Coordinates of C-alpha atoms in Angstrom, one line a residue:
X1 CA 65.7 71.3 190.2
X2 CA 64.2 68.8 188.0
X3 CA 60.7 69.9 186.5
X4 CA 58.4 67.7 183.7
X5 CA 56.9 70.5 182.1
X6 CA 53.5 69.1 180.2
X7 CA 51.4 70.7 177.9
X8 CA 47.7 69.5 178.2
X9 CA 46.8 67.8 175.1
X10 CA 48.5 67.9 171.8
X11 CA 48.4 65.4 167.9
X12 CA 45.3 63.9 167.9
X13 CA 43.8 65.1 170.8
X14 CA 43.3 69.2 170.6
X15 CA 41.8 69.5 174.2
X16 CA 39.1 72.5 174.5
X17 CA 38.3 74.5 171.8
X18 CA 36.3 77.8 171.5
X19 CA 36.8 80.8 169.4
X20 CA 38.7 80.1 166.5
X21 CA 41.5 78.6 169.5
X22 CA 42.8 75.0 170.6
X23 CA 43.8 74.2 173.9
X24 CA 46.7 72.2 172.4
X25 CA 48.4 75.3 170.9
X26 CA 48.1 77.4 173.8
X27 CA 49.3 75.4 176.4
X28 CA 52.2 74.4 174.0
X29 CA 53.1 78.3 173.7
X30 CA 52.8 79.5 177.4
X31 CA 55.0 75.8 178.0
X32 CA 57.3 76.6 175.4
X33 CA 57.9 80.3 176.6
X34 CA 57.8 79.0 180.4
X35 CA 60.7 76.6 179.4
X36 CA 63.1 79.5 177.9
X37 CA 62.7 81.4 180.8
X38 CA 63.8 78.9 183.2
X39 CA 66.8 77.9 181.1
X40 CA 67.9 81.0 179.6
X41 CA 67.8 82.7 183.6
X42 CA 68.4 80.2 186.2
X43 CA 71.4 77.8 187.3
X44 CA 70.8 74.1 187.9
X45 CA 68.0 73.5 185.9
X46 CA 66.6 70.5 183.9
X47 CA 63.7 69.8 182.3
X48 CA 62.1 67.1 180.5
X49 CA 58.7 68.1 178.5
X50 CA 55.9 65.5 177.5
X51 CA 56.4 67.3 174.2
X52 CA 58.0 70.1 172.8
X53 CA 55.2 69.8 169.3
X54 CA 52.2 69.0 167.6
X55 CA 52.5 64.9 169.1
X56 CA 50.0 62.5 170.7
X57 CA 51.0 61.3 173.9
X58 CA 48.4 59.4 176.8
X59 CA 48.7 60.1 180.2
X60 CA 50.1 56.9 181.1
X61 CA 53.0 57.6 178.9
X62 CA 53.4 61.3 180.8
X63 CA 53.3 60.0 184.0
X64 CA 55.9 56.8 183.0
X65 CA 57.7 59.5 182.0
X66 CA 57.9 61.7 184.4
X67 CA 58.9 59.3 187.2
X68 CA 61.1 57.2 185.2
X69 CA 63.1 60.9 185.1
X70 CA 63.1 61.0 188.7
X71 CA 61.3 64.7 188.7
X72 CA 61.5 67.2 191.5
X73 CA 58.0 68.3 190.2
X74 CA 55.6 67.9 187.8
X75 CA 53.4 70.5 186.1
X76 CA 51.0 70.4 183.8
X77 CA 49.5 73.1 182.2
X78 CA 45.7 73.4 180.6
X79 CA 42.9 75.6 179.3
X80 CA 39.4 75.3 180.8
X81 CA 36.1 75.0 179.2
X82 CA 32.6 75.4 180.0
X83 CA 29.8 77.6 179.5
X84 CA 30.3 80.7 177.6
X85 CA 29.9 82.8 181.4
X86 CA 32.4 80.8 182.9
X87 CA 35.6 82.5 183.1
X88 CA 39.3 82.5 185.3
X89 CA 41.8 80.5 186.6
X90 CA 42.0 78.0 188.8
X91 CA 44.5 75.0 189.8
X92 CA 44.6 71.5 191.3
X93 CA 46.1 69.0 193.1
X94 CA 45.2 65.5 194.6
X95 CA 43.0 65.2 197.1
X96 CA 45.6 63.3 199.2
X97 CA 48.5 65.8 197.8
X98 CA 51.7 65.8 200.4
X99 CA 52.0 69.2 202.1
X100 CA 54.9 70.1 199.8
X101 CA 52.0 70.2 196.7
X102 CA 50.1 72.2 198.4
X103 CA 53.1 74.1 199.6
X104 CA 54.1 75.0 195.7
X105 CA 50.5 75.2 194.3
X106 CA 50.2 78.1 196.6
X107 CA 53.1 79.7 195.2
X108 CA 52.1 79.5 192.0
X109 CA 48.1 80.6 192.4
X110 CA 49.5 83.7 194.1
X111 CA 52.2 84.5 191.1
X112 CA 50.0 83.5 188.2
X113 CA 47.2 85.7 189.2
X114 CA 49.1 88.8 189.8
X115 CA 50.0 88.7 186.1
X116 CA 47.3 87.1 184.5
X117 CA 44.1 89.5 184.1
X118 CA 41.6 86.3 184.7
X119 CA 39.0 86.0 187.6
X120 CA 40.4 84.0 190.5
X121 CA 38.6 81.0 190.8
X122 CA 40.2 79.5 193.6
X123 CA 42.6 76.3 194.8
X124 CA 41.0 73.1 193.9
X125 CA 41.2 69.1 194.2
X126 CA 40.9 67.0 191.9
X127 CA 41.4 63.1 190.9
X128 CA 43.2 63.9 187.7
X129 CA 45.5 61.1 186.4
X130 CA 48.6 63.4 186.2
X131 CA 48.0 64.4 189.7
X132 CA 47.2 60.5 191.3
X133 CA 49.8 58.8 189.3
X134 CA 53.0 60.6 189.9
X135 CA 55.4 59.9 192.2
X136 CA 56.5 63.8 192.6
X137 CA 54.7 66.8 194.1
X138 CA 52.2 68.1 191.1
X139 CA 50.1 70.9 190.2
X140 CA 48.0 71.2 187.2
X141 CA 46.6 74.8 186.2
X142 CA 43.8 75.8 184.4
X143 CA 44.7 79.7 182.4
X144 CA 41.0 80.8 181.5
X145 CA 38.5 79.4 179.7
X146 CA 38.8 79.3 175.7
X147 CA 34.8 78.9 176.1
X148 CA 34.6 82.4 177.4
X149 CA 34.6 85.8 175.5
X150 CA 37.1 87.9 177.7
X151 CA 39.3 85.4 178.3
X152 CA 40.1 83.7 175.0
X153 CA 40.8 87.0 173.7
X154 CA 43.8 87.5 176.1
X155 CA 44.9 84.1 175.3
X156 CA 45.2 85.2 171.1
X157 CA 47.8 87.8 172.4
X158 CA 51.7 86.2 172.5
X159 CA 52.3 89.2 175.2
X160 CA 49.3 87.5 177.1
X161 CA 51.3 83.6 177.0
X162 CA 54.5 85.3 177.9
X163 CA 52.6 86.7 181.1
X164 CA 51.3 83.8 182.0
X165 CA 54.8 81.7 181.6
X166 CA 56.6 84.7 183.2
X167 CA 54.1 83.8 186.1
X168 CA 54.8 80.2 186.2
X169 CA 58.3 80.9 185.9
X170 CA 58.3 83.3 189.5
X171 CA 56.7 80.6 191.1
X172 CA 59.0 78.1 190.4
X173 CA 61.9 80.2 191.0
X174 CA 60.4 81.0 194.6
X175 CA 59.3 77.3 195.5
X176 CA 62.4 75.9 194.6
X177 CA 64.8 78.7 195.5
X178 CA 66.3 78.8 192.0
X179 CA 69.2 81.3 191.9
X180 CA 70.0 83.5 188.6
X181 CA 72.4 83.2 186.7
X182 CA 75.2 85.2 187.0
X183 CA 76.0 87.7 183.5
X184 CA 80.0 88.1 183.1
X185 CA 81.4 90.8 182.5
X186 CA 83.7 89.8 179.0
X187 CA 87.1 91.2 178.6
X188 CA 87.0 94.3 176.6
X189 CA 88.9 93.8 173.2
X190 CA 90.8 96.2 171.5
X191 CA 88.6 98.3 169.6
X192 CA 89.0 97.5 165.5
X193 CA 90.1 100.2 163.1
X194 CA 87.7 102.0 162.1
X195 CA 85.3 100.9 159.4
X196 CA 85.7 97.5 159.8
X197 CA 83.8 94.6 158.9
X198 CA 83.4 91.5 159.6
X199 CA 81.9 89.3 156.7
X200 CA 80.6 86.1 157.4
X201 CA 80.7 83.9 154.3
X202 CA 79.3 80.4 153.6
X203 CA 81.7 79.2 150.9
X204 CA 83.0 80.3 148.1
X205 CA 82.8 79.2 144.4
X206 CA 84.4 79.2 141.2
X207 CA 81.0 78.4 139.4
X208 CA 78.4 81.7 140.4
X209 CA 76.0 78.6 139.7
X210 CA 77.0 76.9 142.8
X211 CA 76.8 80.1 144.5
X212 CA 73.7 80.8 143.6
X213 CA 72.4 77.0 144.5
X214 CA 74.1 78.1 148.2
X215 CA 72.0 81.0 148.5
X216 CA 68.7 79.4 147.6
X217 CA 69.7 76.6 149.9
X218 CA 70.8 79.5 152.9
X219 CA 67.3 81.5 152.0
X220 CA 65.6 78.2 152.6
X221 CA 66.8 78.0 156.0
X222 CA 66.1 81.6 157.2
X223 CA 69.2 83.4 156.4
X224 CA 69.7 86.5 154.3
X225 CA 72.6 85.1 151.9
X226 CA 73.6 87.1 148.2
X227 CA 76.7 86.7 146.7
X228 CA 79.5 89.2 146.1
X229 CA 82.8 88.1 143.9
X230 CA 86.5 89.0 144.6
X231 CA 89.6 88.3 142.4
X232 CA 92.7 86.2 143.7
X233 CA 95.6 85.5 142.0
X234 CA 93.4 86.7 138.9
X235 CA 90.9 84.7 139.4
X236 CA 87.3 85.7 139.7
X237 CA 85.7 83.7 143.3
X238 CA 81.9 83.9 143.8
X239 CA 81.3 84.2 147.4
X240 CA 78.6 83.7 149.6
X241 CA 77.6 86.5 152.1
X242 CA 75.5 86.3 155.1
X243 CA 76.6 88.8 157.4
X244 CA 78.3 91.7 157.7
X245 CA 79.6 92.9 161.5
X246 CA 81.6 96.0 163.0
X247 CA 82.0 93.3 165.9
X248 CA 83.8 90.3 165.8
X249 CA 82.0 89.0 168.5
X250 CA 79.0 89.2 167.2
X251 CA 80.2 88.0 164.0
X252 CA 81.8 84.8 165.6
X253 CA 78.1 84.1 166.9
X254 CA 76.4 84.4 163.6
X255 CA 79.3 82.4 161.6
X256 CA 78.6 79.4 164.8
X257 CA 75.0 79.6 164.2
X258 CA 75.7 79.2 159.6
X259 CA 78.2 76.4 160.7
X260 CA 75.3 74.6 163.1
X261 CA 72.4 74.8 160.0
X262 CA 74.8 72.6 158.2
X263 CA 77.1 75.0 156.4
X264 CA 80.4 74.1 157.7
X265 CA 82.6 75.6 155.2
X266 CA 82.1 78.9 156.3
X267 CA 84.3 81.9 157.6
X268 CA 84.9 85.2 158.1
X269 CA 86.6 88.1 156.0
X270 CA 87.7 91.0 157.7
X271 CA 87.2 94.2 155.6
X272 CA 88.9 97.1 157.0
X273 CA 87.2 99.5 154.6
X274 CA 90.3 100.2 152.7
X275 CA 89.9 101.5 149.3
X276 CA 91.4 98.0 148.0
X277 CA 88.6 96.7 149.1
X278 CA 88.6 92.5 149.0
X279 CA 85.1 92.2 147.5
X280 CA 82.2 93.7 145.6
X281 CA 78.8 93.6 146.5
X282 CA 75.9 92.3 144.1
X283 CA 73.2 93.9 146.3
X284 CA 72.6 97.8 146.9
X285 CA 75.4 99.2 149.7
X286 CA 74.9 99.4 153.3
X287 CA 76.3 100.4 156.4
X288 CA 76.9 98.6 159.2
X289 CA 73.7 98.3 161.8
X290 CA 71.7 96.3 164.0
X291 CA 68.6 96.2 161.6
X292 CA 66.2 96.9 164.2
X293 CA 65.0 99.7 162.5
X294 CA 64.4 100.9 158.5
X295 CA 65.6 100.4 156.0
X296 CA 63.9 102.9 153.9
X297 CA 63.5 106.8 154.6
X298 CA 60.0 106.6 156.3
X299 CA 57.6 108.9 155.4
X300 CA 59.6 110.4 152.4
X301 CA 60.2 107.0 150.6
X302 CA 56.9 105.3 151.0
X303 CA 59.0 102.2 152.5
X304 CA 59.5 101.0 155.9
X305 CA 61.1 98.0 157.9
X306 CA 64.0 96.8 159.6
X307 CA 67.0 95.0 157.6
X308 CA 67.9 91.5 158.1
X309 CA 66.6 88.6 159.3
X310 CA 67.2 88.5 162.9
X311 CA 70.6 87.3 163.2
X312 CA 73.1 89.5 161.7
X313 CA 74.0 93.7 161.8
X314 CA 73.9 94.1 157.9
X315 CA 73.1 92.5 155.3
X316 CA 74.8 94.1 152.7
X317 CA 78.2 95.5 151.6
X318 CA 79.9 98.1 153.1
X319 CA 79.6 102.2 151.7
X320 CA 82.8 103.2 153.5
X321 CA 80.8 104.5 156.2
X322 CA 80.8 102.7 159.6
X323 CA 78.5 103.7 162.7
X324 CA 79.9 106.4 164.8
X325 CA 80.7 105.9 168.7
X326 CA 77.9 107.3 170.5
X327 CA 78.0 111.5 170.8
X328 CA 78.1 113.1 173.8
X329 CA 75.8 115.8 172.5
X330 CA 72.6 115.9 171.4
X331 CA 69.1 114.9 172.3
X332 CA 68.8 112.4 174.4
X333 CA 66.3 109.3 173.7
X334 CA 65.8 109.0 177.9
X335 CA 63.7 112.3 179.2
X336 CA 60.0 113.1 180.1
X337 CA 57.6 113.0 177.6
X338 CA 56.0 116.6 177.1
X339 CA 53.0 116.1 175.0
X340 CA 50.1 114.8 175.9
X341 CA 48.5 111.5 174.4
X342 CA 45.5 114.1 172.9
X343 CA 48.2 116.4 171.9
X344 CA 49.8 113.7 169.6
X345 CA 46.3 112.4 168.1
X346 CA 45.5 115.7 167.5
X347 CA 48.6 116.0 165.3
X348 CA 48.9 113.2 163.5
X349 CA 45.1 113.5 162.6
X350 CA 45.9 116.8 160.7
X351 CA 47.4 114.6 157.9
X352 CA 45.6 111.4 158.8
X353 CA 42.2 111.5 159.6
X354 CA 41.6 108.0 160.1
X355 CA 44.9 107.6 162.2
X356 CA 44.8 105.0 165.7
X357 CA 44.9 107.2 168.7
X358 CA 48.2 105.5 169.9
X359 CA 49.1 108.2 172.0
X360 CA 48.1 107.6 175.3
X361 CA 50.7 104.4 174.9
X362 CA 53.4 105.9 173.6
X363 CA 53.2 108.6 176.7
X364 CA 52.3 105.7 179.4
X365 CA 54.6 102.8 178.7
X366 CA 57.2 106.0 177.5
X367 CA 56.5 106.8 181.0
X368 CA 58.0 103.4 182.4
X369 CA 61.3 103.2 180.7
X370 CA 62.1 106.8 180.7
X371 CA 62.1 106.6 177.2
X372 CA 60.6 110.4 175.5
X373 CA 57.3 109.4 174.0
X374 CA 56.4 112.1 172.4
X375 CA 59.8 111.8 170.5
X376 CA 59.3 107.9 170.0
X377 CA 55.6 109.0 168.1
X378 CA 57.6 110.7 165.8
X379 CA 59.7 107.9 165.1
X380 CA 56.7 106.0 164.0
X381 CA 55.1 108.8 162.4
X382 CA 58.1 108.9 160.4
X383 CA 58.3 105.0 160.1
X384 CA 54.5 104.2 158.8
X385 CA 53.6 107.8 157.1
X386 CA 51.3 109.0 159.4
X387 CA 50.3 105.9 160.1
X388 CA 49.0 105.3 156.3
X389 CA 51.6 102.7 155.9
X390 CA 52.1 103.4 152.7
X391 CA 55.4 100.9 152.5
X392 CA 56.0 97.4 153.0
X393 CA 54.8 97.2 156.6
X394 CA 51.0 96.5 157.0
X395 CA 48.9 98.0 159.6
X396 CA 47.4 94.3 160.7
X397 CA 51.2 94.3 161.5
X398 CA 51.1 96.5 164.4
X399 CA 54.7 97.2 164.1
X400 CA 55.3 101.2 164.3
X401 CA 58.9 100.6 163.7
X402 CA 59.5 99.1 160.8
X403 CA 61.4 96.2 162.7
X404 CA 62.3 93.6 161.0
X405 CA 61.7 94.5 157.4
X406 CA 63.7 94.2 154.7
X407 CA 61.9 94.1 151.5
X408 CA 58.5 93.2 149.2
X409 CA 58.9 89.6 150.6
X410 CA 59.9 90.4 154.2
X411 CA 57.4 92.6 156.0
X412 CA 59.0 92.2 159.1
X413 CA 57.5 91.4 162.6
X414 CA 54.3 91.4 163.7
X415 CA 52.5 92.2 166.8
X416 CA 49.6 90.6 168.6
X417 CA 48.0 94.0 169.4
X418 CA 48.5 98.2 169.3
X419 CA 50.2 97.6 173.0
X420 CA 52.2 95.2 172.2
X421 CA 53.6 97.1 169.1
X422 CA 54.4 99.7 171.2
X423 CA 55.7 98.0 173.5
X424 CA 58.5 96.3 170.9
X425 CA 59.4 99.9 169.7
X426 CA 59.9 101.4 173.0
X427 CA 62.4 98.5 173.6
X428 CA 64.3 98.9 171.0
X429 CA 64.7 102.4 171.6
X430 CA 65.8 101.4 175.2
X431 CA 68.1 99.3 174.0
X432 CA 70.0 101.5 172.1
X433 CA 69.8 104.6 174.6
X434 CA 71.4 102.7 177.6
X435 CA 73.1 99.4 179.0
X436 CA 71.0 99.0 182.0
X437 CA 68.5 96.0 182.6
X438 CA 65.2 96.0 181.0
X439 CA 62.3 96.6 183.7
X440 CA 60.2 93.6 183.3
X441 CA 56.6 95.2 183.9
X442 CA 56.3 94.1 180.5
X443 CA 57.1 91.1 178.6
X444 CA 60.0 91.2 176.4
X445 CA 58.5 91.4 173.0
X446 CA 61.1 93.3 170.6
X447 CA 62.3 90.4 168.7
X448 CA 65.8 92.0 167.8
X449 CA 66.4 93.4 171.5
X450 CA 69.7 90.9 172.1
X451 CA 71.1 92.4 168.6
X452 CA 71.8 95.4 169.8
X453 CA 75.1 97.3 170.7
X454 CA 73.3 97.9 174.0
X455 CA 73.7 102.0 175.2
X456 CA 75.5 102.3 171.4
X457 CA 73.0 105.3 170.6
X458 CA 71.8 108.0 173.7
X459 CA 70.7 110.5 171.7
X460 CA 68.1 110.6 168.9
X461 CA 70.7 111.4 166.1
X462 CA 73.1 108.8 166.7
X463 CA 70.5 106.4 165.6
X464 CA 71.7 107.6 161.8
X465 CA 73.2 104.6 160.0
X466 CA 72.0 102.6 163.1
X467 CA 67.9 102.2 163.0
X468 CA 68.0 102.9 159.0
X469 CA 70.1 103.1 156.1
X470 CA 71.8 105.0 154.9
X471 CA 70.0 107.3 157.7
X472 CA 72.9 110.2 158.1
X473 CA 69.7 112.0 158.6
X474 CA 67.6 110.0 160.3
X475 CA 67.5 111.1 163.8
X476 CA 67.4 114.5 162.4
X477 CA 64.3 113.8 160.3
X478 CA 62.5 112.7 163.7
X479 CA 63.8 116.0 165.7
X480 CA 62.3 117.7 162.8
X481 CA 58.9 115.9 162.6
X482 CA 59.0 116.5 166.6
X483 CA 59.4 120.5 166.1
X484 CA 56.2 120.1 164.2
X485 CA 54.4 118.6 166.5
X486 CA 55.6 121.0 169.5
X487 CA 54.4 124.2 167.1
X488 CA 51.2 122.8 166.5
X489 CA 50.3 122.1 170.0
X490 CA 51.9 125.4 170.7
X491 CA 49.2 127.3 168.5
X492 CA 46.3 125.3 170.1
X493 CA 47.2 126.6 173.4
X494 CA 47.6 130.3 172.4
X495 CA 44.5 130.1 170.4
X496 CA 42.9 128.4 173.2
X497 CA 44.2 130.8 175.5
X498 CA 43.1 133.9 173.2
X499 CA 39.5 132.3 173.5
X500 CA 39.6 132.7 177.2
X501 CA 41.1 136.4 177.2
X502 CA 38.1 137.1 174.7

């Protein structure tokens, strides 16, 4: 299937505009996101975008466009305005539109409402240039009104755009009978020894000058780089590190991606821990992990945040330690959730008065992925002190896991809203406690999902040296914190039962 994807508006022309918002940049985003999803999940399809930035284009030139590329279907996507009342969706085609636009504008009306949380205001006609002009079935939408109150709000929220894409994207997929694509199954490998790393390096210098020009240059492009030395032959080598891996695989991926930003003299070192090790570290030791979760001690070191920078397990050298195989004891990350979202405020409030009453979604979206919430507000308990965020993370942040962070000058991700923090951390927990598919009620919103060992940690405690470092007791810590909470709701009920014996 062949779809022109367009984005209403865009350069000089920034379409509606209304609380702080231009149409321009949303319907870039939800464009953007509804693109990814076609072409990250379906087979046979292509797609050519009136722009994929910030550019000026007429209509004239969309519609060239468009028909010059011989389109299955064109689509172009747009914010409303009006008065500040006005709000909903709403989509059109041509007045004269052949049976099969009417056929997929159906589609799509029923698939973007169920998701989108706007008013439906109906199937409409219009004489729109995109619609009159092209030579290929077309349907233009209108996703709220940046005018109105209630709906520009939703459209500030990433989760919100993804929804709406996500949407699109079903519609598609039903109108056009788009199959999925088909995930492989790869060949296992032998597993390494154990304690090995994987070290992707990009180059290595006789000069530390020149190394340090490399890193500065590496930084600049988004990648955590420091540089560790080793001695051949007697002679001292700077080199570059931006990666360290207890999987090849993943390790082949990252050192392709450091190759592709222009870094072509890279490659990998193998490290099997040995005590004759190949290199030293200039930066602070560090296990092996995913970095999705901290890399401080939570509550007890007044730091929080995930390590790394979104591509690669570790940033650091190796301690000698390497993550252990998942245990087949312990408590497990999947189970009911026991206290109640009051239950959890309540607790949380006896150290932090002024804490967010998260608990009611910890316990419902806990709920849906089978994920123990009550366990999972622990975590971030643990992870923000009492939600004081007394570390690196900020509360504007939303992000109750620390994920992401690595530092002063890397606060890690941030989250639209409380939900969609949530959300993230409950994702990344599922990630770790099991291999299955992701139910997609929600959005996918943990950015470091895909960099996870998927089903590499079931219970809480084989998170240690996973979600923080070094962390040998970090699962521990959260059990602990949990045990807390579990006494203190305990004495509430006896008290509250002594009150009715009375």
């Amino acid at each position: 299937m062949k779809l022109y994807l367009d984005p209403g508006h865009g350069g000089s022309d920034p379409g509606a505009q209304g609380h702080g918002l231009n149409e321009k940049d949303i319907t870039l985003d939800i464009a953007l996101k509804l693109r990814d999803i076609l072409l990250n999940e379906y087979q046979n399809v292509e797609i050519r975008m009136s722009r994929t930035g910030d550019t000026t284009k007429s209509l004239r030139q969309r519609t060239q466009e468009a028909n010059a590329f011989g389109a299955d279907f064109y689509l172009s996507i747009h914010i409303n305005s009006a008065g500040s009342s006005a709000q909903g969706y709403e989509d059109y085609i041509y007045p004269g539109a052949s049976s099969e636009s009417k056929r997929v504008r159906d589609i799509i009306h029923a698939e973007v409402m169920k998701v989108n949380e706007l008013r439906d205001r109906g199937k409409k006609q219009a004489n729109f240039h995109v619609l009159r002009e092209t030579k290929m079935p077309a349907v233009l939408t209108e996703n709220g009104f940046i005018s109105n109150a209630h709906d520009a709000a939703l459209m500030k929220q990433s989760s919100w755009r993804q929804k709406v894409a996500r949407g699109h994207a079903n519609a598609l997929a039903i109108a056009f009978g788009l199959k999925r694509k088909t995930v492989t199954t790869p060949v296992p490998t032998p597993a390494p020894k154990p304690g090995t790393l994987y070290k992707v390096m990009a180059g290595s210098f006789k000069a530390r000058k020149n190394a340090d020009e490399q890193v500065t240059q590496l930084r600049a492009k988004g990648f955590d780089a420091f540089v560790v030395t080793t001695t051949i032959s007697g002679t001292t080598w700077y080199r570059v590190q931006v990666g360290a891996f207890s999987s090849r695989e993943n390790a082949d991926k990252h050192l392709t991606l450091v190759k592709k930003a222009g870094f072509t003299d890279s490659f990998i070192v193998v490290d099997d821990g040995g005590s004759s090790g190949n290199s030293k570290g200039s930066s602070p030791a560090s296990p092996p992990r995913d970095n999705g979760g901290s890399s401080g001690t939570g509550s007890n070191s007044g730091s929080t945040g995930g390590a790394g920078n979104g591509q690669n397990e570790n940033n650091g050298e190796n301690s000698g330690n390497s993550p252990q195989p998942p245990s087949t004891q312990g408590f497990p990350i999947l189970g009911p959730t026991i206290l109640s979202p009051k239950q959890m405020n309540d607790f949380v409030k006896t150290v932090n008065p002024n804490a967010p009453e998260l608990g009611n979604l910890y316990f419902t979206i806990g709920e849906y992925y089978g994920i123990r919430g009550d366990i999972a507000f622990a975590q971030a308990l643990h992870e923000t002190d009492f939600f004081r965020f007394t570390g690196i993370v900020q509360p504007s942040q939303n992000n109750y896991a620390g994920i992401g962070a690595t530092g002063p000058d890397r606060s890690g991700a941030t989250f639209e809203t409380p939900e969609e923090g949530v959300i993230a951390h409950l994702q990344h927990l599922f990630a770790y406690a099991t291999a299955t598919p992701l139910p997609n009620q929600y959005p996918l919103v943990d950015p470091r999902f895909h960099l996870v060992e998927r089903g590499s940690a079931p219970t809480w405690t084989d998170l240690n040296g996973k979600w923080a470092v070094p962390g040998t007791t970090y699962g521990q810590s959260i059990l602990d914190l949990y045990k807390r909470m579990l006494r203190f709701s305990a004495e509430n009920l006896e008290n509250l039962q002594k009150e009715i014996q009375s």
